[in-house]
Tab-separated table of C-alpha atoms in Angstrom:
chain	number	residue	atom	x	y	z
A	226	MET	CA	0.000	0.000	0.000
A	227	LEU	CA	2.815	2.418	0.822
A	228	ALA	CA	4.523	1.651	-2.478
A	229	LEU	CA	1.253	2.269	-4.352
A	230	LEU	CA	0.707	5.543	-2.485
A	231	ASP	CA	4.260	6.559	-3.293
A	232	ARG	CA	3.758	5.888	-7.022
A	233	CYS	CA	0.460	7.806	-6.976
A	234	LEU	CA	2.079	10.870	-5.391
A	235	LEU	CA	4.910	10.831	-7.916
A	236	MET	CA	2.409	10.523	-10.780
A	237	LEU	CA	0.317	13.407	-9.410
A	238	SER	CA	3.387	15.628	-9.117
A	239	ARG	CA	4.274	14.960	-12.758
A	240	ARG	CA	0.736	15.220	-14.157
A	241	ALA	CA	-0.718	17.756	-11.737
A	242	THR	CA	-2.410	20.009	-14.265
A	243	LEU	CA	-4.217	17.071	-15.882
A	244	PHE	CA	-5.931	16.135	-12.618
A	245	LEU	CA	-6.861	19.545	-11.180
A	246	PRO	CA	-9.862	20.284	-13.460
A	247	TRP	CA	-11.468	16.934	-12.617
A	248	SER	CA	-11.683	17.865	-8.951
A	249	LEU	CA	-14.370	20.429	-9.870
A	250	ALA	CA	-16.419	17.605	-11.347
A	251	LEU	CA	-16.265	15.734	-8.025
A	252	GLY	CA	-17.831	18.695	-6.236
A	253	LEU	CA	-20.558	18.962	-8.879
A	254	VAL	CA	-21.362	15.255	-9.099
A	255	PHE	CA	-21.399	14.781	-5.311
A	256	PRO	CA	-23.123	17.915	-3.922
A	257	ASP	CA	-23.679	16.332	-0.496
A	258	LEU	CA	-19.955	15.672	-0.238
A	259	ALA	CA	-19.247	19.283	-1.236
A	260	ALA	CA	-21.555	20.567	1.499
A	261	ALA	CA	-20.112	18.188	4.099
A	262	MET	CA	-16.547	19.315	3.312
A	263	LYS	CA	-17.317	23.037	3.727
A	264	PRO	CA	-15.755	23.201	7.240
A	265	LEU	CA	-12.479	21.897	5.787
A	266	VAL	CA	-11.863	24.980	3.619
A	267	THR	CA	-9.691	26.848	6.145
A	268	PRO	CA	-7.590	23.796	7.174
A	269	LEU	CA	-7.022	23.024	3.483
A	270	VAL	CA	-5.900	26.621	2.873
A	271	ILE	CA	-3.406	26.288	5.742
A	272	ALA	CA	-2.173	22.987	4.306
A	273	LEU	CA	-1.682	24.537	0.850
A	274	LEU	CA	0.253	27.424	2.315
A	275	GLY	CA	2.369	25.063	4.410
A	276	LEU	CA	3.190	22.866	1.414
A	277	ALA	CA	4.172	25.950	-0.584
A	278	MET	CA	6.453	27.020	2.268
A	279	THR	CA	7.984	23.542	2.395
A	280	ARG	CA	8.974	23.735	-1.271
A	281	THR	CA	10.071	27.385	-1.233
A	282	ASP	CA	13.751	28.177	-1.678
A	283	TRP	CA	14.184	30.250	1.491
A	284	PRO	CA	17.437	31.955	0.485
A	285	ALA	CA	15.610	33.055	-2.678
A	286	PHE	CA	12.679	34.278	-0.564
A	287	VAL	CA	15.051	36.274	1.666
A	288	ALA	CA	16.533	37.778	-1.495
A	289	VAL	CA	13.032	38.875	-2.528
A	290	LEU	CA	12.510	40.440	0.903
A	291	ARG	CA	15.767	42.372	0.583
A	292	ARG	CA	14.632	43.866	-2.734
A	293	PRO	CA	10.858	44.148	-2.347
A	294	TRP	CA	10.291	46.989	-4.782
A	295	LEU	CA	9.953	44.775	-7.844
A	296	PRO	CA	7.279	42.449	-6.392
A	297	LEU	CA	5.529	45.460	-4.840
A	298	ALA	CA	5.475	47.035	-8.312
A	299	MET	CA	3.931	43.803	-9.616
A	300	LEU	CA	1.225	44.059	-6.965
A	301	ALA	CA	0.653	47.714	-7.779
A	302	VAL	CA	0.137	46.800	-11.430
A	303	GLY	CA	-2.105	43.832	-10.652
A	304	MET	CA	-4.200	45.320	-7.840
A	305	VAL	CA	-4.308	49.041	-8.752
A	306	LEU	CA	-3.377	49.738	-12.374
A	307	VAL	CA	-5.292	46.821	-13.907
A	308	PRO	CA	-8.650	47.682	-12.245
A	309	ILE	CA	-8.254	51.367	-13.161
A	310	LEU	CA	-7.579	50.460	-16.796
A	311	ILE	CA	-10.107	47.666	-17.145
A	312	THR	CA	-13.144	49.003	-15.265
A	313	PRO	CA	-14.218	51.665	-17.805
A	314	VAL	CA	-13.953	49.040	-20.558
A	315	LEU	CA	-16.065	46.508	-18.653
A	316	TRP	CA	-18.852	49.001	-17.943
A	317	HIS	CA	-19.198	49.694	-21.689
A	318	LEU	CA	-19.439	46.023	-22.673
A	319	PRO	CA	-22.875	44.473	-23.345
A	320	ILE	CA	-22.816	42.331	-20.189
A	321	ALA	CA	-24.884	42.290	-16.995
A	322	PRO	CA	-23.944	45.092	-14.559
A	323	GLY	CA	-23.380	42.540	-11.802
A	324	LEU	CA	-20.919	40.660	-13.999
A	325	ALA	CA	-19.064	43.880	-14.913
A	326	LEU	CA	-18.846	44.739	-11.209
A	327	SER	CA	-17.574	41.252	-10.371
A	328	LEU	CA	-14.861	41.302	-13.039
A	329	SER	CA	-13.743	44.755	-11.911
A	330	LEU	CA	-13.664	43.808	-8.232
A	331	MET	CA	-11.701	40.705	-9.142
A	332	ALA	CA	-8.916	42.940	-10.461
A	333	CYS	CA	-8.623	44.703	-7.079
A	334	LEU	CA	-7.905	41.499	-5.175
A	335	PRO	CA	-4.666	39.721	-4.198
A	336	PRO	CA	-3.486	36.394	-5.618
A	337	LEU	CA	-5.062	33.183	-4.376
A	338	THR	CA	-3.669	31.530	-1.265
A	339	SER	CA	-3.008	28.483	-3.442
A	340	MET	CA	-0.950	30.521	-5.936
A	341	PRO	CA	2.509	29.614	-4.524
A	342	ALA	CA	1.710	25.899	-4.650
A	343	VAL	CA	0.337	26.043	-8.214
A	344	ALA	CA	3.154	28.346	-9.348
A	345	GLY	CA	5.653	25.702	-8.275
A	346	LEU	CA	3.822	23.034	-10.260
A	347	LEU	CA	3.938	25.332	-13.315
A	348	GLY	CA	7.688	25.898	-13.009
A	349	LEU	CA	7.350	29.534	-11.924
A	350	ASP	CA	9.255	31.371	-9.191
A	351	ARG	CA	7.986	29.883	-5.906
A	352	ALA	CA	9.664	32.500	-3.696
A	353	LEU	CA	8.264	35.409	-5.709
A	354	ALA	CA	4.819	33.787	-5.791
A	355	LEU	CA	4.808	33.372	-2.003
A	356	PHE	CA	5.758	37.023	-1.513
A	357	LEU	CA	3.080	38.226	-3.960
A	358	MET	CA	0.388	36.223	-2.171
A	359	LEU	CA	1.380	37.261	1.363
A	360	ALA	CA	2.079	40.927	0.617
A	361	GLY	CA	-0.942	41.242	-1.670
A	362	THR	CA	-3.289	39.851	0.974
A	363	ALA	CA	-1.763	42.117	3.637
A	364	LEU	CA	-2.113	45.209	1.402
A	365	MET	CA	-5.641	44.438	0.222
A	366	PRO	CA	-7.384	46.290	3.125
A	367	LEU	CA	-5.433	49.406	2.141
A	368	THR	CA	-5.957	49.255	-1.641
A	369	ALA	CA	-9.373	47.666	-2.231
A	370	PRO	CA	-11.616	50.038	-0.185
A	371	PRO	CA	-10.499	53.297	-1.880
A	372	LEU	CA	-10.608	51.663	-5.317
A	373	ALA	CA	-14.070	50.210	-4.681
A	374	LEU	CA	-15.330	53.623	-3.536
A	375	LEU	CA	-13.708	55.459	-6.445
A	376	LEU	CA	-14.629	53.025	-9.215
A	377	PHE	CA	-17.948	51.556	-8.054
A	378	GLY	CA	-19.206	53.729	-5.197
A	379	LEU	CA	-19.019	50.737	-2.855
A	380	ASP	CA	-18.186	51.279	0.798
A	381	LEU	CA	-16.116	48.269	1.849
A	382	LYS	CA	-15.854	48.051	5.600
A	383	ILE	CA	-12.634	46.071	5.947
A	384	GLY	CA	-11.194	45.879	9.438
A	385	VAL	CA	-7.461	46.127	8.822
A	386	LEU	CA	-6.474	44.624	12.182
A	387	ALA	CA	-8.885	41.703	11.837
A	388	PHE	CA	-7.649	41.080	8.295
A	389	VAL	CA	-3.988	41.140	9.320
A	390	LEU	CA	-4.658	38.829	12.271
A	391	ARG	CA	-6.447	36.376	9.978
A	392	LEU	CA	-3.503	36.421	7.574
A	393	ALA	CA	-1.074	35.981	10.490
A	394	GLY	CA	-3.064	32.968	11.662
A	395	LEU	CA	-2.892	31.387	8.215
A	396	VAL	CA	0.860	32.038	7.964
A	397	LEU	CA	1.518	30.622	11.436
A	398	GLY	CA	-0.591	27.562	10.701
A	399	GLY	CA	1.145	27.111	7.353
A	400	ALA	CA	4.578	27.423	8.956
A	401	ILE	CA	3.748	24.754	11.550
A	402	PHE	CA	2.411	22.472	8.819
A	403	ALA	CA	5.586	23.088	6.778
A	404	VAL	CA	7.793	22.039	9.697
A	405	VAL	CA	5.773	18.828	10.121
A	406	VAL	CA	5.993	17.980	6.410
A	407	ARG	CA	9.716	18.738	6.321
A	408	LYS	CA	10.369	16.410	9.286
A	409	ALA	CA	8.031	13.664	8.086
A	410	VAL	CA	8.789	13.690	4.348
A	411	LEU	CA	11.698	15.832	3.161
A	412	GLU	CA	14.210	14.534	5.699
A	413	ARG	CA	13.220	10.867	5.505
A	414	THR	CA	12.442	9.790	1.943
A	415	PRO	CA	14.095	9.922	-1.498
A	416	HIS	CA	12.442	12.035	-4.213
A	417	ALA	CA	10.824	13.897	-1.314
A	418	ALA	CA	10.227	17.120	-3.253
A	419	GLN	CA	8.066	15.322	-5.818
A	420	ARG	CA	6.107	13.640	-3.039
A	421	VAL	CA	5.402	17.031	-1.452
A	422	ASP	CA	4.199	18.311	-4.828
A	423	GLY	CA	1.967	15.241	-5.112
A	424	ILE	CA	0.479	15.965	-1.675
A	425	ALA	CA	-0.131	19.567	-2.797
A	426	VAL	CA	-2.081	18.296	-5.802
A	427	VAL	CA	-4.216	16.107	-3.520
A	428	VAL	CA	-4.945	19.093	-1.253
A	429	LEU	CA	-5.804	21.291	-4.254
A	430	MET	CA	-8.209	18.636	-5.526
A	431	LEU	CA	-9.837	18.293	-2.104
A	432	PHE	CA	-10.103	22.092	-1.835
A	433	ALA	CA	-12.082	22.270	-5.091
A	434	ILE	CA	-14.846	19.992	-3.804
A	435	PRO	CA	-16.369	22.258	-1.095
A	436	ILE	CA	-15.914	25.301	-3.360
A	437	MET	CA	-18.510	23.720	-5.673
A	438	ASP	CA	-21.142	23.623	-2.921
A	439	GLY	CA	-24.373	25.096	-4.317
A	440	VAL	CA	-23.073	25.452	-7.884
A	441	LEU	CA	-24.989	22.510	-9.394
A	442	PRO	CA	-28.465	24.038	-8.754
A	443	ARG	CA	-27.344	27.275	-10.466
A	444	LEU	CA	-26.032	25.307	-13.425
A	445	LEU	CA	-29.286	23.391	-13.755
A	446	ASN	CA	-31.599	26.379	-13.237
A	447	GLU	CA	-29.616	28.984	-15.202
A	448	PRO	CA	-27.271	27.060	-17.509
A	449	TRP	CA	-26.769	29.815	-20.096
A	450	ARG	CA	-26.329	32.589	-17.545
A	451	THR	CA	-23.930	30.524	-15.438
A	452	GLY	CA	-22.058	29.494	-18.576
A	453	SER	CA	-21.665	33.127	-19.627
A	454	PHE	CA	-20.201	33.973	-16.213
A	455	VAL	CA	-17.725	31.111	-16.565
A	456	LEU	CA	-16.779	32.275	-20.070
A	457	TRP	CA	-16.197	35.856	-18.936
A	458	GLY	CA	-14.190	34.543	-15.991
A	459	PHE	CA	-11.858	32.829	-18.475
A	460	ILE	CA	-11.632	35.949	-20.642
A	461	ALA	CA	-10.819	38.208	-17.681
A	462	THR	CA	-8.220	35.754	-16.352
A	463	VAL	CA	-6.439	35.648	-19.716
A	464	VAL	CA	-6.548	39.442	-20.112
A	465	TYR	CA	-5.212	40.108	-16.598
A	466	ILE	CA	-2.446	37.544	-17.088
A	467	ALA	CA	-1.497	39.040	-20.466
A	468	ILE	CA	-1.324	42.632	-19.179
A	469	ALA	CA	0.995	41.834	-16.263
A	470	THR	CA	3.138	39.380	-18.245
A	471	LEU	CA	3.746	41.873	-21.063
A	472	LEU	CA	4.534	44.729	-18.676
A	473	PHE	CA	7.162	42.715	-16.794
A	474	TRP	CA	8.540	40.725	-19.737
A	475	PRO	CA	11.761	42.817	-19.897
A	476	LEU	CA	12.636	41.472	-16.417
A	477	GLY	CA	12.818	37.866	-17.635
A	478	ALA	CA	10.369	35.153	-18.610
A	479	GLN	CA	10.035	33.441	-15.225
A	480	ARG	CA	9.422	36.664	-13.304
A	481	ALA	CA	7.011	37.965	-15.921
A	482	CYS	CA	5.046	34.706	-16.017
A	483	THR	CA	4.893	34.621	-12.211
A	484	ALA	CA	3.597	38.199	-12.109
A	485	GLY	CA	1.092	37.357	-14.836
A	486	TYR	CA	-0.186	34.257	-13.104
A	487	GLY	CA	-0.611	36.245	-9.893
A	488	ALA	CA	-2.618	38.877	-11.772
A	489	GLY	CA	-4.928	36.231	-13.193
A	490	SER	CA	-5.471	34.033	-10.122
A	491	ARG	CA	-7.375	36.315	-7.726
A	492	ASN	CA	-8.916	35.480	-4.359
A	493	ALA	CA	-12.455	36.589	-5.223
A	494	ALA	CA	-13.928	34.982	-2.089
A	495	LEU	CA	-12.160	37.544	0.137
A	496	MET	CA	-14.891	40.071	-0.705
A	497	LEU	CA	-17.739	37.954	0.664
A	498	ALA	CA	-17.353	39.165	4.237
A	499	VAL	CA	-17.022	42.879	3.424
A	500	LEU	CA	-19.410	43.591	0.561
A	501	PRO	CA	-22.453	45.706	1.500
A	502	ALA	CA	-25.821	43.951	1.682
A	503	THR	CA	-26.986	45.927	-1.366
A	504	VAL	CA	-24.336	44.485	-3.694
A	505	ASP	CA	-25.588	42.856	-6.878
A	506	PRO	CA	-26.314	39.144	-6.152
A	507	ASP	CA	-24.556	38.233	-9.388
A	508	TYR	CA	-21.292	38.549	-7.463
A	509	PHE	CA	-22.130	35.368	-5.569
A	510	LEU	CA	-22.700	33.544	-8.857
A	511	PHE	CA	-19.365	34.905	-10.047
A	512	ILE	CA	-17.587	33.397	-7.007
A	513	ALA	CA	-18.716	29.964	-8.185
A	514	ALA	CA	-18.057	30.646	-11.869
A	515	ILE	CA	-14.493	31.882	-11.374
A	516	GLN	CA	-13.497	28.532	-9.849
A	517	PHE	CA	-13.566	26.984	-13.315
A	518	PRO	CA	-10.772	29.154	-14.771
A	519	ILE	CA	-8.870	28.896	-11.481
A	520	TYR	CA	-8.677	25.107	-11.836
A	521	VAL	CA	-8.567	24.781	-15.625
A	522	MET	CA	-6.104	27.555	-16.515
A	523	PRO	CA	-3.034	25.780	-15.028
A	524	THR	CA	-3.644	22.934	-17.488
A	525	LEU	CA	-3.814	25.395	-20.382
A	526	LEU	CA	-0.931	27.550	-19.171
A	527	GLN	CA	1.645	24.844	-18.447
A	528	PRO	CA	2.755	24.291	-22.091
A	529	VAL	CA	2.620	28.052	-22.711
A	530	TYR	CA	4.864	28.785	-19.725
A	531	ARG	CA	7.290	26.047	-20.730
A	532	HIS	CA	7.554	27.559	-24.207
A	533	LEU	CA	7.921	31.137	-22.939
A	534	GLN	CA	10.556	30.252	-20.345
A	535	ALA	CA	12.482	28.152	-22.869
A	536	ARG	CA	12.587	31.148	-25.225
A	537	GLY	CA	13.156	33.680	-22.421
């Protein structure tokens, strides 16, 4: 059994992007399982962060900390410049106002907590990805409220202290998990790095299941509307990735692709707790719809990133 588990983890680490999209199907096909796994969302986030920390090159991360202006510029582009540029365009497109609002708000948000783990699987800069996620999430209470008020007239009541404490809790939990994984796996087994990547794929697949809670009824009741939200989620993801990648391309392919992936993989669920009660209900449909590009895009991007980094 241990040998079989070992082979499965190695296979998952090598074929990660082929398996990730299918985890969405599990949440759709088994809605009761998706609902039952809802309480596991936060522990799975901590596990993803811990696995990303385990595989991060810490000297490289310290080097990023010593020269933070470049990654901070990437965050400024992704979380400030992109929404300012894209919002007027979205409001003039023939789409539902709630969808335009959702796509614009998406551009104000930091990278997903899972970004460092997925970035590693895509061959991107793990240390830079970890910094972008942590710093972006920490800065979000300072950048999102003024942008939301300026661009959409929304008053986001984000408690900065509560937000920072929540982030600190996730980081502490992730660090503890990373120490456990390092002691249990990295220091004891051969090919340990690939096994850790395989565990990360398992956690990502498990994380997708509760995210799909409640999506199946929307798909069945409003298939065309839900499908249009999914389509626009893909379009926005590609556009945001392209803008950041092109802007930072002179700095090297790996850095540019990492910045681009961070700009396209946004933590849209962060807004749920701070949006006013009067917000368009389409935003809640968008939260479900955006999960499809989040889990499918790595599969589509992997050959693109390999090609770009080989040329760069």
